[in-house]
Amino acid sequence: MQKLIIANWKCNPTTLKVVQKMALELRKRIKKNPKIEIAVCPPFVYLSEVAKMFKGSSLRLGAQNCFWEERGAFTGEVSPLMLKNLGVKYVILGHSERIMMVGETNEMINKKVQTALRDGLFPVVCIGEDATERTEGKTFQILEQEFEQSLIMSKKIDWERVVLVYEPLWAISTSSHSLGDCTADDALTAALFLRKLVLNKAGQKAARNIKILYGGNVNAQNAEDYLLEDGIDGVLVGAASLDIKEFLAIC
Ligand code: 13P
């Protein structure tokens, strides 16, 4: 299966000039390769500029969030339809940073997944346990719960367009990182578990075709460990994607 590498720039960088430099470098250096697809998720305000810069290349664009309505009186929100019309393909939903900092709930995530799918985007849904849940041995329980609540409440899922990410909160580079890195073995175990959940809910075709990625301190030193696993279809990269040299090394 084609591997998918997604850069999540989070709330960086702070000027358009730097964005242009980063996007230009990626555009110059990343060549079409049937084995991998590369997507970049900049903050909303830079999307249209990056869309212009990526035009005609194999690079894909993603957003870091969206709302669950298409249009209307929703001050401050950005709709999936607006993103689609801008040339965005992916949208990250349910990121732990949004859950912790903005109070996003599984119900909200579920609604966002629905609208994103309806408007033709590919939702990249993050699922993962925190350090306490991990040490208490609740990893699978949490994965199943988040999977159920953020996806299964949905009436109709186009599984071909859903991307799942196992992103354990404790392994994110900017977290306290108290349990160290998530090894490729641990990431694979979680990815296989998520694939089994998809199998049980949606059948073999969905389980075979769905992309399940790993995210959490992926960098140039360890990316290959995750990407070489057959059961891991790609990586979601945070901090290391801001250093374009390092991101290119990962790709
Ligand atoms: P880091 O790669 O910085 O650990 O971030 C992971 C992440 O949150 C990607 O969405």
Tab-separated table of C-alpha atoms and ligand atoms in Angstrom:
chain	number	residue	atom	x	y	z
A	1	MET	CA	0.000	0.000	0.000
A	2	GLN	CA	1.140	3.536	-0.728
A	3	LYS	CA	2.527	5.139	2.433
A	4	LEU	CA	1.211	8.492	3.576
A	5	ILE	CA	3.394	11.068	5.302
A	6	ILE	CA	1.610	14.055	6.788
A	7	ALA	CA	3.300	17.143	8.205
A	8	ASN	CA	1.351	18.852	10.971
A	9	TRP	CA	2.858	22.315	11.364
A	10	LYS	CA	0.532	23.018	14.301
A	11	CYS	CA	0.588	26.748	15.234
A	12	ASN	CA	3.797	27.475	13.257
A	13	PRO	CA	5.491	29.394	11.687
A	14	THR	CA	4.534	32.962	12.557
A	15	THR	CA	5.210	34.694	9.220
A	16	LEU	CA	4.095	34.133	5.643
A	17	LYS	CA	7.665	34.658	4.492
A	18	VAL	CA	8.863	31.596	6.357
A	19	VAL	CA	5.890	29.581	5.060
A	20	GLN	CA	6.792	30.505	1.490
A	21	LYS	CA	10.386	29.444	2.040
A	22	MET	CA	9.347	26.095	3.505
A	23	ALA	CA	6.747	25.396	0.796
A	24	LEU	CA	9.167	26.349	-1.976
A	25	GLU	CA	11.830	24.015	-0.645
A	26	LEU	CA	9.340	21.137	-0.446
A	27	ARG	CA	8.059	21.882	-3.932
A	28	LYS	CA	11.598	21.846	-5.325
A	29	ARG	CA	12.777	18.734	-3.548
A	30	ILE	CA	9.808	16.375	-3.471
A	31	LYS	CA	9.337	14.446	-6.672
A	32	LYS	CA	6.347	12.339	-7.639
A	33	ASN	CA	6.730	8.857	-6.169
A	34	PRO	CA	4.000	6.216	-6.452
A	35	LYS	CA	5.167	4.650	-3.179
A	36	ILE	CA	4.426	7.672	-1.019
A	37	GLU	CA	2.007	10.540	-0.773
A	38	ILE	CA	3.099	13.610	1.140
A	39	ALA	CA	0.704	16.130	2.619
A	40	VAL	CA	1.344	19.311	4.560
A	41	CYS	CA	-1.087	20.815	7.070
A	42	PRO	CA	-0.261	24.484	7.707
A	43	PRO	CA	-2.419	26.816	9.830
A	44	PHE	CA	-5.624	28.011	8.079
A	45	VAL	CA	-4.258	31.465	7.251
A	46	TYR	CA	-1.519	30.022	5.066
A	47	LEU	CA	-3.587	27.423	3.214
A	48	SER	CA	-4.357	29.438	0.112
A	49	GLU	CA	-0.743	30.524	-0.342
A	50	VAL	CA	0.550	26.971	0.089
A	51	ALA	CA	-2.201	25.719	-2.258
A	52	LYS	CA	-0.884	28.073	-4.932
A	53	MET	CA	2.697	27.005	-4.329
A	54	PHE	CA	1.885	23.268	-4.459
A	55	LYS	CA	-0.251	23.548	-7.607
A	56	GLY	CA	0.838	21.061	-10.257
A	57	SER	CA	3.058	19.136	-7.823
A	58	SER	CA	2.465	15.798	-6.118
A	59	LEU	CA	2.278	17.490	-2.716
A	60	ARG	CA	-1.130	17.468	-1.047
A	61	LEU	CA	-2.633	19.973	1.301
A	62	GLY	CA	-4.303	19.344	4.655
A	63	ALA	CA	-5.968	21.467	7.336
A	64	GLN	CA	-5.619	21.022	11.083
A	65	ASN	CA	-9.312	21.317	11.938
A	66	CYS	CA	-12.711	22.239	10.525
A	67	PHE	CA	-16.248	22.970	11.686
A	68	TRP	CA	-19.263	20.666	11.330
A	69	GLU	CA	-21.446	23.011	9.266
A	70	GLU	CA	-20.935	24.218	5.726
A	71	ARG	CA	-21.834	27.872	6.196
A	72	GLY	CA	-23.760	30.273	8.418
A	73	ALA	CA	-23.581	32.245	11.638
A	74	PHE	CA	-20.626	30.449	13.222
A	75	THR	CA	-18.137	33.167	14.102
A	76	GLY	CA	-14.546	32.109	13.848
A	77	GLU	CA	-15.192	28.729	12.257
A	78	VAL	CA	-13.886	27.337	8.959
A	79	SER	CA	-16.060	24.866	7.095
A	80	PRO	CA	-14.985	21.701	5.273
A	81	LEU	CA	-16.604	23.022	2.091
A	82	MET	CA	-14.402	26.134	2.222
A	83	LEU	CA	-11.372	23.885	2.620
A	84	LYS	CA	-12.443	21.627	-0.221
A	85	ASN	CA	-12.959	24.633	-2.490
A	86	LEU	CA	-9.437	25.789	-1.682
A	87	GLY	CA	-7.921	22.494	-2.848
A	88	VAL	CA	-7.468	20.900	0.573
A	89	LYS	CA	-7.548	17.089	0.618
A	90	TYR	CA	-7.002	16.076	4.259
A	91	VAL	CA	-8.262	17.461	7.542
A	92	ILE	CA	-6.829	16.435	10.911
A	93	LEU	CA	-9.641	15.844	13.405
A	94	GLY	CA	-9.643	14.887	17.057
A	95	HIS	CA	-6.055	15.894	17.698
A	96	SER	CA	-5.248	15.510	21.408
A	97	GLU	CA	-4.055	19.113	21.580
A	98	ARG	CA	-7.532	20.293	20.579
A	99	ILE	CA	-9.170	17.930	23.032
A	100	MET	CA	-6.977	19.187	25.874
A	101	MET	CA	-6.713	22.873	25.020
A	102	VAL	CA	-10.024	23.704	23.371
A	103	GLY	CA	-12.193	21.068	25.037
A	104	GLU	CA	-13.228	19.289	21.852
A	105	THR	CA	-15.410	16.252	22.605
A	106	ASN	CA	-15.823	12.952	20.778
A	107	GLU	CA	-19.311	14.054	19.795
A	108	MET	CA	-17.929	17.198	18.165
A	109	ILE	CA	-15.258	15.164	16.418
A	110	ASN	CA	-17.899	12.774	15.183
A	111	LYS	CA	-19.924	15.608	13.667
A	112	LYS	CA	-16.811	17.051	12.040
A	113	VAL	CA	-15.912	13.675	10.519
A	114	GLN	CA	-19.416	13.428	9.061
A	115	THR	CA	-19.348	16.862	7.450
A	116	ALA	CA	-15.776	16.479	6.235
A	117	LEU	CA	-16.704	13.227	4.507
A	118	ARG	CA	-19.878	14.695	3.051
A	119	ASP	CA	-17.918	17.612	1.600
A	120	GLY	CA	-15.315	15.381	0.001
A	121	LEU	CA	-12.389	15.716	2.413
A	122	PHE	CA	-10.314	12.878	3.843
A	123	PRO	CA	-10.555	13.091	7.662
A	124	VAL	CA	-7.364	12.147	9.503
A	125	VAL	CA	-8.724	11.010	12.851
A	126	CYS	CA	-6.322	10.887	15.793
A	127	ILE	CA	-6.814	8.324	18.525
A	128	GLY	CA	-4.555	7.594	21.499
A	129	GLU	CA	-4.227	7.115	25.217
A	130	ASP	CA	-2.444	9.323	27.761
A	131	ALA	CA	0.416	8.328	30.086
A	132	THR	CA	-1.850	7.418	33.019
A	133	GLU	CA	-4.137	5.314	30.872
A	134	ARG	CA	-1.085	3.599	29.431
A	135	THR	CA	0.427	2.782	32.814
A	136	GLU	CA	-2.931	1.519	34.029
A	137	GLY	CA	-3.041	-0.887	31.088
A	138	LYS	CA	-6.072	0.787	29.518
A	139	THR	CA	-4.632	1.408	26.054
A	140	PHE	CA	-6.983	-0.896	24.096
A	141	GLN	CA	-9.997	0.161	26.101
A	142	ILE	CA	-9.327	3.836	25.311
A	143	LEU	CA	-8.627	3.149	21.650
A	144	GLU	CA	-11.910	1.282	21.302
A	145	GLN	CA	-13.832	3.955	23.183
A	146	GLU	CA	-12.409	6.803	21.077
A	147	PHE	CA	-12.903	4.834	17.891
A	148	GLU	CA	-16.548	4.138	18.772
A	149	GLN	CA	-17.342	7.633	19.903
A	150	SER	CA	-15.584	9.680	17.296
A	151	LEU	CA	-16.430	7.512	14.307
A	152	ILE	CA	-19.052	4.897	14.816
A	153	MET	CA	-21.824	7.187	15.958
A	154	SER	CA	-21.620	8.411	12.392
A	155	LYS	CA	-24.495	7.151	10.300
A	156	LYS	CA	-22.530	6.420	7.204
A	157	ILE	CA	-18.782	6.208	6.876
A	158	ASP	CA	-16.918	6.158	3.604
A	159	TRP	CA	-14.047	4.074	4.936
A	160	GLU	CA	-12.040	4.527	1.758
A	161	ARG	CA	-11.537	8.142	2.741
A	162	VAL	CA	-10.905	7.829	6.467
A	163	VAL	CA	-7.332	7.881	7.761
A	164	LEU	CA	-6.787	6.748	11.356
A	165	VAL	CA	-3.759	7.812	13.361
A	166	TYR	CA	-2.567	6.063	16.484
A	167	GLU	CA	-1.129	9.021	18.334
A	168	PRO	CA	-0.398	8.229	22.002
A	169	LEU	CA	-0.400	11.481	23.970
A	170	TRP	CA	2.591	10.388	26.050
A	171	ALA	CA	4.814	10.043	22.987
A	172	ILE	CA	4.193	13.479	21.461
A	173	SER	CA	7.500	15.372	21.447
A	174	THR	CA	6.125	18.388	23.293
A	175	SER	CA	4.351	16.346	25.999
A	176	SER	CA	6.159	15.536	29.246
A	177	HIS	CA	7.310	12.441	27.365
A	178	SER	CA	7.503	10.616	30.670
A	179	LEU	CA	7.240	7.141	29.137
A	180	GLY	CA	9.797	7.817	26.384
A	181	ASP	CA	9.197	7.016	22.731
A	182	CYS	CA	6.534	4.667	21.445
A	183	THR	CA	8.468	1.861	19.760
A	184	ALA	CA	7.596	0.612	16.275
A	185	ASP	CA	6.423	-2.640	17.917
A	186	ASP	CA	4.040	-0.805	20.231
A	187	ALA	CA	2.794	1.395	17.395
A	188	LEU	CA	2.204	-1.704	15.262
A	189	THR	CA	0.279	-3.444	18.050
A	190	ALA	CA	-2.027	-0.444	18.365
A	191	ALA	CA	-2.411	-0.114	14.582
A	192	LEU	CA	-3.356	-3.802	14.305
A	193	PHE	CA	-5.877	-3.365	17.080
A	194	LEU	CA	-7.441	-0.376	15.265
A	195	ARG	CA	-7.555	-2.392	12.036
A	196	LYS	CA	-9.388	-5.144	13.883
A	197	LEU	CA	-11.939	-2.624	15.108
A	198	VAL	CA	-12.491	-1.499	11.507
A	199	LEU	CA	-12.792	-5.145	10.419
A	200	ASN	CA	-15.451	-5.855	13.046
A	201	LYS	CA	-17.446	-2.756	12.171
A	202	ALA	CA	-17.043	-2.427	8.453
A	203	GLY	CA	-15.744	-5.694	7.040
A	204	GLN	CA	-12.678	-6.941	5.239
A	205	LYS	CA	-12.538	-4.470	2.370
A	206	ALA	CA	-12.581	-1.487	4.708
A	207	ALA	CA	-9.990	-3.068	7.022
A	208	ARG	CA	-7.727	-3.829	4.089
A	209	ASN	CA	-7.975	-0.408	2.479
A	210	ILE	CA	-8.033	1.982	5.409
A	211	LYS	CA	-4.805	3.839	6.096
A	212	ILE	CA	-3.621	3.624	9.696
A	213	LEU	CA	-0.721	5.908	10.570
A	214	TYR	CA	1.463	6.449	13.613
A	215	GLY	CA	2.187	9.848	15.159
A	216	GLY	CA	4.342	10.838	18.142
A	217	ASN	CA	7.920	12.119	17.986
A	218	VAL	CA	8.540	10.778	14.503
A	219	ASN	CA	11.885	12.109	13.277
A	220	ALA	CA	14.609	11.381	10.744
A	221	GLN	CA	16.223	8.856	13.093
A	222	ASN	CA	13.183	6.680	13.775
A	223	ALA	CA	10.792	7.226	10.817
A	224	GLU	CA	12.045	4.189	8.950
A	225	ASP	CA	11.267	1.902	11.913
A	226	TYR	CA	7.579	2.813	11.675
A	227	LEU	CA	7.395	3.060	7.899
A	228	LEU	CA	8.929	-0.370	7.329
A	229	GLU	CA	6.093	-2.054	9.220
A	230	ASP	CA	3.472	-3.423	6.834
A	231	GLY	CA	0.698	-2.708	9.308
A	232	ILE	CA	1.617	0.993	9.591
A	233	ASP	CA	0.621	2.928	6.484
A	234	GLY	CA	2.447	6.143	7.221
A	235	VAL	CA	3.306	8.760	9.797
A	236	LEU	CA	1.953	12.035	11.120
A	237	VAL	CA	4.891	14.302	11.896
A	238	GLY	CA	4.772	17.334	14.192
A	239	ALA	CA	7.929	19.127	15.354
A	240	ALA	CA	10.277	17.397	12.909
A	241	SER	CA	8.205	18.620	9.946
A	242	LEU	CA	9.092	22.237	10.749
A	243	ASP	CA	12.705	21.554	9.909
A	244	ILE	CA	12.422	21.054	6.166
A	245	LYS	CA	15.768	19.253	5.904
A	246	GLU	CA	14.660	16.778	8.539
A	247	PHE	CA	11.217	16.377	6.987
A	248	LEU	CA	12.804	15.689	3.600
A	249	ALA	CA	15.009	13.077	5.241
A	250	ILE	CA	11.897	11.397	6.663
A	251	CYS	CA	10.211	11.442	3.239
B	1	13P	P1	5.461	15.465	17.356
B	1	13P	O1	5.883	14.812	16.066
B	1	13P	O2	6.072	16.787	17.598
B	1	13P	O3	5.592	14.515	18.505
B	1	13P	O4	3.907	15.752	17.210
B	1	13P	C1	3.069	14.694	16.930
B	1	13P	C2	1.763	15.257	16.573
B	1	13P	O5	1.048	15.755	17.432
B	1	13P	C3	1.394	15.249	15.152
B	1	13P	O6	0.064	15.567	14.979
